[in-house]
Amino acid sequence: MTFPRPLQWLLRTVAAATGLFLLTSLAVLATWMWRGGIEGGLTAAWRLAQHGTTTVDDFRLYPSRTLEPAPSPFPFSDRTRNAAEPPPVESAPGRSVTVSQLVSSTETLALLVVKDDAIVLERYASGHGASTPSQYFSVTKSILATLVGMAVDDGLIGSIDQPVTDYVPELAAHGFAAVKLRHLADMTSGIDYAENDNPFGLHVLMNYTSDLPRMLLDLRMRATPGEKLEYKSGDAALLSLVLQRALGKTPIADYTGARLWGALGMEHEGIWSLDREGGMEKAWCCLAGTARDLAKIGRLHLGHGRVAGKRVLADRWVEEATRALPPAQAGAWGYAFSLVAAGARGWRIPGHRQGRAVSLHRPGPQRRHRAAGPRRRRHDDDRLDRRLPKPRPPRLVRRDASYSFRMNLPERPSMIVAFVSSTLPKTFQ
C-alpha cells in the first residue's frame, strides 16, 4: 500500500521523533542507574513518570516523616475580626491594587501579616486555610542551616568551620578536604553541581532518587571552595548528610521536631519528604507546613534567636546568617539566607532587622510562561529567574536592608506570608 507523499513524510517524522524520544529516554535511564544505582535510577524514572512536575503538594506523594505540633502551641492573636480592607498597595510603579486583587492576580493560596505577635491580615484561596500545609521548597535550605546552628549549640557539630570530611570521610578521595561546612551553608563550596533542567545532570535525579546518600558520596569538585557564590541544592543536600551523621540514629525530622517545632510553638504538623521509606530527608526542598508556622521561624530570627525570652538559637548564628557576604558575592547573605535572585515563581522571605520586619513573599505564576495551556515543569528550577522577567513585589518593606529565605515553586497557586513586624507601614496598621 502506497501512502500519499505528505502522509509518508508525516509517518517518517513521527517514527523518527518516537525513536529519538525512546533513545533519549533510555540514555537518561542508563545515566540515572549509573549515578544513582540500579534501584535508585529505576525508582527515579518511575517517580518522574508517575508524578511528573514538582508541586506544592509533593509531600503527599512521597515517603515522609511527620513533625508533631508543639505540646504547648503558640497561637498568634487575631486582630482581623471586623477589620476594614487595607488601603491599596503599590504593585508596580504607578499602579496600585487592593490586597484582595493582589491575592487573586497572583493566584496566591495564603497571605499572612503578623505585627507584634498578632495577625493583622490573613487571606486564603483555592480551598486553603490556616491549617493547610504547603511544601516550602528552597525555604527548607534556610531552615536546614538554622538546624545546623542548633547542632553547633548542642555540641553535636564542633564548628561551622570544620571540614566536611570530618563527617563524610568518603569524600576525601574526591578532593573535598578544603570544603568546610560554612562553604556548604553559604553555597560557596565549588562542588561540581549544576542547578538546571538537564536530565543527564544531578539536579533532576536528586529530586526523584530513592538513594540520596549514594548520589552525595559520588559528588566531585569543580572550583576552589570559598571563592564564588553559586546557588546549588547539592550544597544543602550534602550539608544535610553532615547533619544526619552528627545526629547519629536521630532522624533530621525528629531533631527538627524537638529543637524547632516544639520550641517555636508550632500549631500544625510539619511533613518532611524522604528519599525512601525510613530514609533520608530531602533537606534542600521538601519540608511542608502552614503559613502561620513558617511565620514563627521569621519570629525566631527577629528575636535574635530568642522566643518568649528563651534562648533557642545562638545570637551569633543569627548575626552570621544575616551578614552580607563579600563584594564578590554581592547581594548574598550567609547560611542560605540569600538575596541572590527572586527565583521563578519563588518564595522570598526578605526582612528589615532594624525595622524588625520580616516578609515572606511568594509571587504567583508568570503568564509569559504559559502556551496554549499550563506548561508544567519537571521540577522546581532555581535558575528560571535568569530567563524570565522578575515581578516586582508590592512595596511593603525596604528591600535595601533585608535578608531572605529563598525557594521556588512550579506553576501552581502557592503561599505568601507577608510580615512579622513591629513597624508595619500604614497600609496594615
Short mmCIF file of C-alpha atoms in Angstrom, two decimals:
data_model
loop_
_atom_site.label_atom_id
_atom_site.label_comp_id
_atom_site.label_asym_id
_atom_site.label_seq_id
_atom_site.Cartn_x
_atom_site.Cartn_y
_atom_site.Cartn_z
CA MET A 1 0.00 0.00 0.00
CA THR A 2 1.40 3.34 -1.05
CA PHE A 3 0.63 6.44 1.00
CA PRO A 4 0.50 9.95 -0.43
CA ARG A 5 3.81 11.82 -0.15
CA PRO A 6 2.63 14.23 2.61
CA LEU A 7 1.42 11.29 4.70
CA GLN A 8 4.68 9.40 4.09
CA TRP A 9 6.62 12.44 5.29
CA LEU A 10 4.41 12.69 8.37
CA LEU A 11 4.80 9.00 9.23
CA ARG A 12 8.58 9.19 8.84
CA THR A 13 8.70 12.28 11.04
CA VAL A 14 6.58 10.62 13.74
CA ALA A 15 8.70 7.46 13.59
CA ALA A 16 11.93 9.47 13.82
CA ALA A 17 10.62 11.55 16.71
CA THR A 18 9.41 8.43 18.53
CA GLY A 19 12.74 6.72 18.03
CA LEU A 20 14.64 9.78 19.23
CA PHE A 21 12.40 10.01 22.30
CA LEU A 22 12.93 6.33 23.14
CA LEU A 23 16.70 6.56 22.64
CA THR A 24 16.90 9.70 24.80
CA SER A 25 14.75 8.09 27.50
CA LEU A 26 16.96 5.00 27.54
CA ALA A 27 20.07 7.19 27.70
CA VAL A 28 18.62 9.15 30.64
CA LEU A 29 17.63 5.94 32.41
CA ALA A 30 21.11 4.48 31.89
CA THR A 31 22.67 7.68 33.25
CA TRP A 32 20.41 7.64 36.29
CA MET A 33 21.19 3.99 37.00
CA TRP A 34 24.90 4.76 36.69
CA ARG A 35 24.71 7.77 39.02
CA GLY A 36 22.10 6.52 41.47
CA GLY A 37 22.41 2.75 41.29
CA ILE A 38 20.01 0.35 39.63
CA GLU A 39 17.29 0.71 42.26
CA GLY A 40 17.74 4.47 42.64
CA GLY A 41 17.71 5.06 38.89
CA LEU A 42 14.68 2.87 38.21
CA THR A 43 12.78 4.41 41.14
CA ALA A 44 13.60 7.92 39.92
CA ALA A 45 12.33 7.11 36.43
CA TRP A 46 9.13 5.60 37.83
CA ARG A 47 8.51 8.59 40.10
CA LEU A 48 9.04 11.04 37.26
CA ALA A 49 6.62 9.12 35.04
CA GLN A 50 4.08 8.73 37.84
CA HIS A 51 4.20 12.18 39.49
CA GLY A 52 5.61 14.45 36.81
CA THR A 53 6.28 18.03 37.78
CA THR A 54 7.03 19.14 41.31
CA THR A 55 4.16 20.93 43.08
CA VAL A 56 3.38 22.42 46.48
CA ASP A 57 1.59 19.15 47.29
CA ASP A 58 4.54 16.83 46.66
CA PHE A 59 4.72 15.92 50.33
CA ARG A 60 1.51 13.92 49.81
CA LEU A 61 3.18 11.73 47.18
CA TYR A 62 6.49 10.66 48.71
CA PRO A 63 7.56 8.82 51.87
CA SER A 64 7.80 11.26 54.76
CA ARG A 65 8.27 11.85 58.47
CA THR A 66 5.82 13.91 60.47
CA LEU A 67 6.71 16.69 62.89
CA GLU A 68 4.03 16.76 65.56
CA PRO A 69 2.53 20.07 66.72
CA ALA A 70 4.16 21.55 69.81
CA PRO A 71 2.89 20.24 73.16
CA SER A 72 2.22 23.88 74.08
CA PRO A 73 1.37 25.62 70.80
CA PHE A 74 1.87 29.36 70.49
CA PRO A 75 -1.03 30.96 68.62
CA PHE A 76 -0.70 34.45 67.21
CA SER A 77 -3.51 36.65 68.49
CA ASP A 78 -6.08 37.66 65.88
CA ARG A 79 -6.73 41.31 65.06
CA THR A 80 -8.52 40.63 61.79
CA ARG A 81 -12.06 40.38 63.15
CA ASN A 82 -14.17 43.28 61.90
CA ALA A 83 -11.06 44.82 60.35
CA ALA A 84 -11.58 47.01 57.30
CA GLU A 85 -9.96 46.19 53.97
CA PRO A 86 -6.44 47.69 53.98
CA PRO A 87 -5.71 50.60 51.65
CA PRO A 88 -4.31 49.75 48.21
CA VAL A 89 -0.66 48.76 47.89
CA GLU A 90 1.73 49.63 45.09
CA SER A 91 2.27 46.51 42.98
CA ALA A 92 4.29 48.26 40.28
CA PRO A 93 5.46 51.82 39.63
CA GLY A 94 2.37 53.98 39.32
CA ARG A 95 -0.05 51.10 39.82
CA SER A 96 -1.93 50.27 43.00
CA VAL A 97 -4.17 47.31 43.73
CA THR A 98 -6.22 46.17 46.68
CA VAL A 99 -4.91 43.32 48.78
CA SER A 100 -7.74 41.11 47.50
CA GLN A 101 -6.78 41.93 43.91
CA LEU A 102 -3.17 41.15 44.73
CA VAL A 103 -4.11 37.73 46.10
CA SER A 104 -6.33 36.98 43.11
CA SER A 105 -3.95 38.20 40.40
CA THR A 106 -1.01 36.23 41.77
CA GLU A 107 -3.06 33.04 42.31
CA THR A 108 -1.95 33.10 45.92
CA LEU A 109 -3.03 30.41 48.35
CA ALA A 110 -2.30 32.33 51.54
CA LEU A 111 -1.36 35.82 52.65
CA LEU A 112 -0.48 36.42 56.28
CA VAL A 113 0.64 39.60 58.02
CA VAL A 114 1.81 39.48 61.64
CA LYS A 115 2.66 42.52 63.78
CA ASP A 116 3.78 42.29 67.40
CA ASP A 117 2.66 38.64 67.56
CA ALA A 118 -0.80 39.50 66.24
CA ILE A 119 -2.28 38.58 62.87
CA VAL A 120 -3.45 41.82 61.27
CA LEU A 121 -4.21 40.42 57.82
CA GLU A 122 -4.95 36.88 56.67
CA ARG A 123 -6.26 35.70 53.32
CA TYR A 124 -6.61 32.20 51.86
CA ALA A 125 -7.82 30.96 48.48
CA SER A 126 -8.37 27.82 46.39
CA GLY A 127 -9.56 25.76 49.33
CA HIS A 128 -6.55 26.51 51.51
CA GLY A 129 -6.90 27.63 55.10
CA ALA A 130 -4.87 28.35 58.21
CA SER A 131 -4.24 24.64 58.80
CA THR A 132 -3.41 23.70 55.18
CA PRO A 133 0.26 22.77 54.61
CA SER A 134 2.25 23.57 51.50
CA GLN A 135 5.75 22.47 50.57
CA TYR A 136 8.27 25.18 51.45
CA PHE A 137 10.70 24.20 48.69
CA SER A 138 14.02 26.05 48.99
CA VAL A 139 12.98 27.90 52.13
CA THR A 140 13.88 24.50 53.58
CA LYS A 141 17.54 25.32 52.89
CA SER A 142 17.47 28.19 55.38
CA ILE A 143 15.64 26.02 57.92
CA LEU A 144 18.35 23.38 57.44
CA ALA A 145 21.05 25.98 58.10
CA THR A 146 19.21 27.01 61.27
CA LEU A 147 19.20 23.37 62.40
CA VAL A 148 22.95 23.16 61.78
CA GLY A 149 23.36 26.21 64.01
CA MET A 150 21.35 24.47 66.71
CA ALA A 151 23.50 21.35 66.33
CA VAL A 152 26.59 23.53 66.89
CA ASP A 153 24.92 24.98 70.01
CA ASP A 154 24.18 21.46 71.22
CA GLY A 155 27.76 20.29 70.71
CA LEU A 156 26.74 17.78 68.05
CA ILE A 157 28.79 19.65 65.46
CA GLY A 158 32.09 21.08 66.61
CA SER A 159 32.25 24.15 64.39
CA ILE A 160 30.81 25.59 61.21
CA ASP A 161 34.43 25.82 60.02
CA GLN A 162 35.07 22.08 60.27
CA PRO A 163 35.95 20.25 57.06
CA VAL A 164 33.06 18.31 55.59
CA THR A 165 35.36 15.27 55.51
CA ASP A 166 35.25 15.15 59.33
CA TYR A 167 31.69 13.87 58.91
CA VAL A 168 31.81 12.42 55.39
CA PRO A 169 35.33 10.96 55.10
CA GLU A 170 34.35 9.11 51.92
CA LEU A 171 34.65 12.44 50.06
CA ALA A 172 38.32 12.93 50.94
CA ALA A 173 39.30 10.87 47.91
CA HIS A 174 37.30 13.27 45.72
CA GLY A 175 39.23 16.38 46.78
CA PHE A 176 36.84 17.68 49.47
CA ALA A 177 39.46 18.22 52.21
CA ALA A 178 39.29 22.03 51.85
CA VAL A 179 35.47 22.21 51.84
CA LYS A 180 34.13 23.49 55.17
CA LEU A 181 30.60 23.30 56.48
CA ARG A 182 30.47 27.10 56.13
CA HIS A 183 31.06 26.73 52.40
CA LEU A 184 28.06 24.42 52.12
CA ALA A 185 25.86 26.74 54.18
CA ASP A 186 26.96 29.79 52.16
CA MET A 187 26.83 27.91 48.82
CA THR A 188 30.46 28.66 48.03
CA SER A 189 31.65 25.04 48.04
CA GLY A 190 32.99 24.76 44.50
CA ILE A 191 31.21 21.41 44.08
CA ASP A 192 30.54 20.28 40.52
CA TYR A 193 26.76 20.59 40.55
CA ALA A 194 24.59 22.46 38.05
CA GLU A 195 21.15 23.72 39.11
CA ASN A 196 19.31 23.17 35.83
CA ASP A 197 16.81 21.03 33.92
CA ASN A 198 19.39 18.82 32.21
CA PRO A 199 18.01 15.27 32.62
CA PHE A 200 21.56 13.91 32.41
CA GLY A 201 22.66 16.10 35.32
CA LEU A 202 22.44 15.62 39.07
CA HIS A 203 19.73 18.13 39.93
CA VAL A 204 16.76 16.36 38.33
CA LEU A 205 17.87 12.93 39.53
CA MET A 206 18.36 14.15 43.10
CA ASN A 207 14.70 15.14 43.28
CA TYR A 208 13.45 11.67 42.37
CA THR A 209 16.10 9.21 43.57
CA SER A 210 15.45 6.69 46.33
CA ASP A 211 19.14 6.60 47.33
CA LEU A 212 20.21 10.14 48.13
CA PRO A 213 23.32 9.22 50.18
CA ARG A 214 24.77 7.27 47.25
CA MET A 215 24.46 10.33 45.00
CA LEU A 216 26.05 12.63 47.57
CA LEU A 217 29.01 10.32 48.11
CA ASP A 218 29.68 10.45 44.38
CA LEU A 219 29.99 14.27 44.20
CA ARG A 220 33.09 15.85 42.67
CA MET A 221 34.83 19.22 42.94
CA ARG A 222 34.96 21.85 40.20
CA ALA A 223 36.37 25.04 41.80
CA THR A 224 38.23 26.31 44.85
CA PRO A 225 35.95 26.46 47.94
CA GLY A 226 35.03 29.89 49.27
CA GLU A 227 35.78 31.88 46.13
CA LYS A 228 32.43 32.07 44.36
CA LEU A 229 28.80 32.01 45.40
CA GLU A 230 26.82 29.63 43.22
CA TYR A 231 23.31 28.59 44.11
CA LYS A 232 23.31 24.79 44.36
CA SER A 233 20.84 22.45 46.01
CA GLY A 234 23.68 19.94 46.13
CA ASP A 235 25.43 22.05 48.79
CA ALA A 236 22.35 21.91 51.03
CA ALA A 237 21.86 18.19 50.40
CA LEU A 238 25.46 17.46 51.41
CA LEU A 239 25.08 19.68 54.48
CA SER A 240 22.04 17.60 55.46
CA LEU A 241 24.16 14.44 55.22
CA VAL A 242 26.65 16.07 57.60
CA LEU A 243 23.82 16.93 60.00
CA GLN A 244 22.40 13.42 59.80
CA ARG A 245 25.75 11.86 60.64
CA ALA A 246 26.22 14.29 63.52
CA LEU A 247 22.79 13.28 64.85
CA GLY A 248 23.59 9.57 64.67
CA LYS A 249 20.42 7.49 64.80
CA THR A 250 18.14 10.51 65.31
CA PRO A 251 16.48 11.47 62.01
CA ILE A 252 16.68 15.12 60.97
CA ALA A 253 12.89 15.39 61.18
CA ASP A 254 12.88 14.17 64.79
CA TYR A 255 15.60 16.67 65.70
CA THR A 256 13.60 19.40 63.96
CA GLY A 257 10.51 18.44 65.93
CA ALA A 258 12.31 18.59 69.26
CA ARG A 259 14.55 21.57 68.62
CA LEU A 260 12.48 23.81 66.35
CA TRP A 261 8.85 22.73 66.04
CA GLY A 262 8.34 22.32 69.76
CA ALA A 263 10.42 25.32 70.82
CA LEU A 264 8.62 27.72 68.48
CA GLY A 265 5.17 26.51 69.46
CA MET A 266 4.13 25.25 66.04
CA GLU A 267 0.37 24.73 65.87
CA HIS A 268 0.27 22.28 62.98
CA GLU A 269 2.08 19.24 61.69
CA GLY A 270 5.16 19.56 59.55
CA ILE A 271 5.83 16.96 56.88
CA TRP A 272 9.35 16.25 55.64
CA SER A 273 9.65 14.20 52.44
CA LEU A 274 12.22 11.39 52.31
CA ASP A 275 14.13 9.72 49.50
CA ARG A 276 12.63 6.37 50.54
CA GLU A 277 10.57 4.83 53.32
CA GLY A 278 12.61 5.25 56.51
CA GLY A 279 15.31 7.02 54.52
CA MET A 280 16.92 10.47 54.41
CA GLU A 281 15.16 13.83 54.50
CA LYS A 282 15.22 15.86 51.29
CA ALA A 283 16.53 18.86 53.17
CA TRP A 284 17.13 21.22 50.26
CA CYS A 285 13.49 21.44 49.27
CA CYS A 286 10.89 19.32 50.87
CA LEU A 287 9.64 20.40 54.27
CA ALA A 288 5.95 21.28 54.26
CA GLY A 289 3.95 23.28 56.77
CA THR A 290 1.48 26.11 57.20
CA ALA A 291 1.86 29.83 56.67
CA ARG A 292 1.38 30.59 60.36
CA ASP A 293 4.09 28.17 61.43
CA LEU A 294 6.50 29.45 58.81
CA ALA A 295 5.99 32.96 60.19
CA LYS A 296 7.24 31.69 63.56
CA ILE A 297 10.60 30.89 62.01
CA GLY A 298 10.82 34.53 60.95
CA ARG A 299 9.83 35.46 64.50
CA LEU A 300 12.77 33.40 65.83
CA HIS A 301 15.27 35.37 63.78
CA LEU A 302 13.68 38.71 64.58
CA GLY A 303 14.20 37.83 68.23
CA HIS A 304 17.91 37.18 67.60
CA GLY A 305 17.39 33.53 68.47
CA ARG A 306 15.09 34.08 71.44
CA VAL A 307 11.42 33.13 71.69
CA ALA A 308 9.38 34.42 74.62
CA GLY A 309 12.62 35.28 76.41
CA LYS A 310 14.06 31.79 75.99
CA ARG A 311 17.27 31.23 74.01
CA VAL A 312 16.57 28.81 71.15
CA LEU A 313 19.39 29.70 68.75
CA ALA A 314 22.70 31.43 69.47
CA ASP A 315 22.61 35.14 68.69
CA ARG A 316 25.97 34.85 66.94
CA TRP A 317 24.39 32.42 64.49
CA VAL A 318 21.61 34.88 63.65
CA GLU A 319 24.22 37.61 63.16
CA GLU A 320 26.24 35.35 60.86
CA ALA A 321 23.15 34.31 58.93
CA THR A 322 22.23 37.93 58.25
CA ARG A 323 25.73 39.13 57.44
CA ALA A 324 26.45 40.32 53.92
CA LEU A 325 28.90 38.13 52.05
CA PRO A 326 31.98 39.74 50.42
CA PRO A 327 31.63 42.03 47.39
CA ALA A 328 32.42 39.16 45.03
CA GLN A 329 29.15 37.64 46.21
CA ALA A 330 27.24 40.92 46.27
CA GLY A 331 23.57 40.64 47.15
CA ALA A 332 24.05 37.49 49.19
CA TRP A 333 23.75 36.81 52.88
CA GLY A 334 25.10 33.97 54.96
CA TYR A 335 23.87 30.46 55.75
CA ALA A 336 21.36 30.18 52.87
CA PHE A 337 19.62 33.44 53.78
CA SER A 338 20.25 34.62 50.25
CA LEU A 339 19.08 37.53 48.13
CA VAL A 340 20.77 36.19 45.03
CA ALA A 341 17.66 36.47 42.73
CA ALA A 342 13.96 36.08 43.22
CA GLY A 343 13.73 32.69 41.58
CA ALA A 344 10.93 31.99 39.15
CA ARG A 345 7.56 31.92 40.89
CA GLY A 346 9.54 31.52 44.12
CA TRP A 347 9.29 32.18 47.79
CA ARG A 348 11.25 35.14 49.08
CA ILE A 349 11.36 35.99 52.74
CA PRO A 350 13.08 39.37 52.95
CA GLY A 351 13.15 41.30 56.19
CA HIS A 352 14.50 44.51 57.64
CA ARG A 353 16.08 43.83 61.01
CA GLN A 354 16.49 47.44 62.05
CA GLY A 355 12.76 47.92 61.48
CA ARG A 356 12.06 44.47 62.97
CA ALA A 357 10.19 43.32 59.89
CA VAL A 358 10.25 40.06 58.02
CA SER A 359 8.16 39.45 54.95
CA LEU A 360 7.61 36.04 53.43
CA HIS A 361 6.70 36.61 49.81
CA ARG A 362 5.68 34.13 47.14
CA PRO A 363 4.70 35.70 43.79
CA GLY A 364 2.26 33.94 41.51
CA PRO A 365 2.90 32.23 38.18
CA GLN A 366 4.32 34.10 35.21
CA ARG A 367 1.76 34.37 32.42
CA ARG A 368 4.58 34.58 29.88
CA HIS A 369 5.46 31.03 30.82
CA ARG A 370 2.16 29.66 29.52
CA ALA A 371 1.48 28.50 25.99
CA ALA A 372 -1.90 27.13 24.82
CA GLY A 373 -2.35 25.58 28.26
CA PRO A 374 -0.46 25.48 31.53
CA ARG A 375 3.13 24.46 30.95
CA ARG A 376 4.28 22.07 33.65
CA ARG A 377 7.89 21.86 34.72
CA ARG A 378 9.61 18.60 35.72
CA HIS A 379 10.89 20.03 38.97
CA ASP A 380 11.44 23.30 40.77
CA ASP A 381 14.04 25.34 38.89
CA ASP A 382 16.10 27.79 40.89
CA ARG A 383 17.58 29.33 37.75
CA LEU A 384 14.45 30.20 35.77
CA ASP A 385 14.75 33.74 37.10
CA ARG A 386 17.63 34.23 34.66
CA ARG A 387 15.27 33.64 31.75
CA LEU A 388 12.07 35.30 32.95
CA PRO A 389 11.40 38.91 33.92
CA LYS A 390 11.38 39.30 37.68
CA PRO A 391 8.00 40.51 39.00
CA ARG A 392 8.16 43.47 41.36
CA PRO A 393 6.57 42.61 44.71
CA PRO A 394 4.32 45.14 46.43
CA ARG A 395 6.45 47.74 48.16
CA LEU A 396 5.64 46.67 51.67
CA VAL A 397 9.14 46.56 53.17
CA ARG A 398 12.50 48.12 52.49
CA ARG A 399 14.46 45.97 50.08
CA ASP A 400 17.86 47.63 50.62
CA ALA A 401 18.49 46.24 54.11
CA SER A 402 16.81 42.88 54.03
CA TYR A 403 17.60 39.22 54.38
CA SER A 404 15.74 36.29 52.94
CA PHE A 405 14.96 32.66 52.72
CA ARG A 406 14.53 31.51 49.15
CA MET A 407 12.52 28.87 47.39
CA ASN A 408 10.97 28.16 44.01
CA LEU A 409 7.65 26.69 43.04
CA PRO A 410 6.19 25.46 39.76
CA GLU A 411 3.18 26.93 38.02
CA ARG A 412 0.71 26.25 40.77
CA PRO A 413 -1.03 28.54 43.20
CA SER A 414 1.12 28.93 46.24
CA MET A 415 1.64 30.68 49.51
CA ILE A 416 2.53 34.22 50.51
CA VAL A 417 3.30 35.06 54.10
CA ALA A 418 3.87 38.77 54.31
CA PHE A 419 5.07 40.26 57.59
CA VAL A 420 6.36 39.51 61.04
CA SER A 421 6.88 43.06 62.14
CA SER A 422 6.99 45.73 64.79
CA THR A 423 6.99 48.64 62.33
CA LEU A 424 4.37 47.99 59.69
CA PRO A 425 3.63 50.58 57.01
CA LYS A 426 0.36 52.43 57.43
CA THR A 427 -1.32 50.06 54.98
CA PHE A 428 -1.52 47.39 57.69
CA GLN A 429 -1.63 49.45 60.89
#
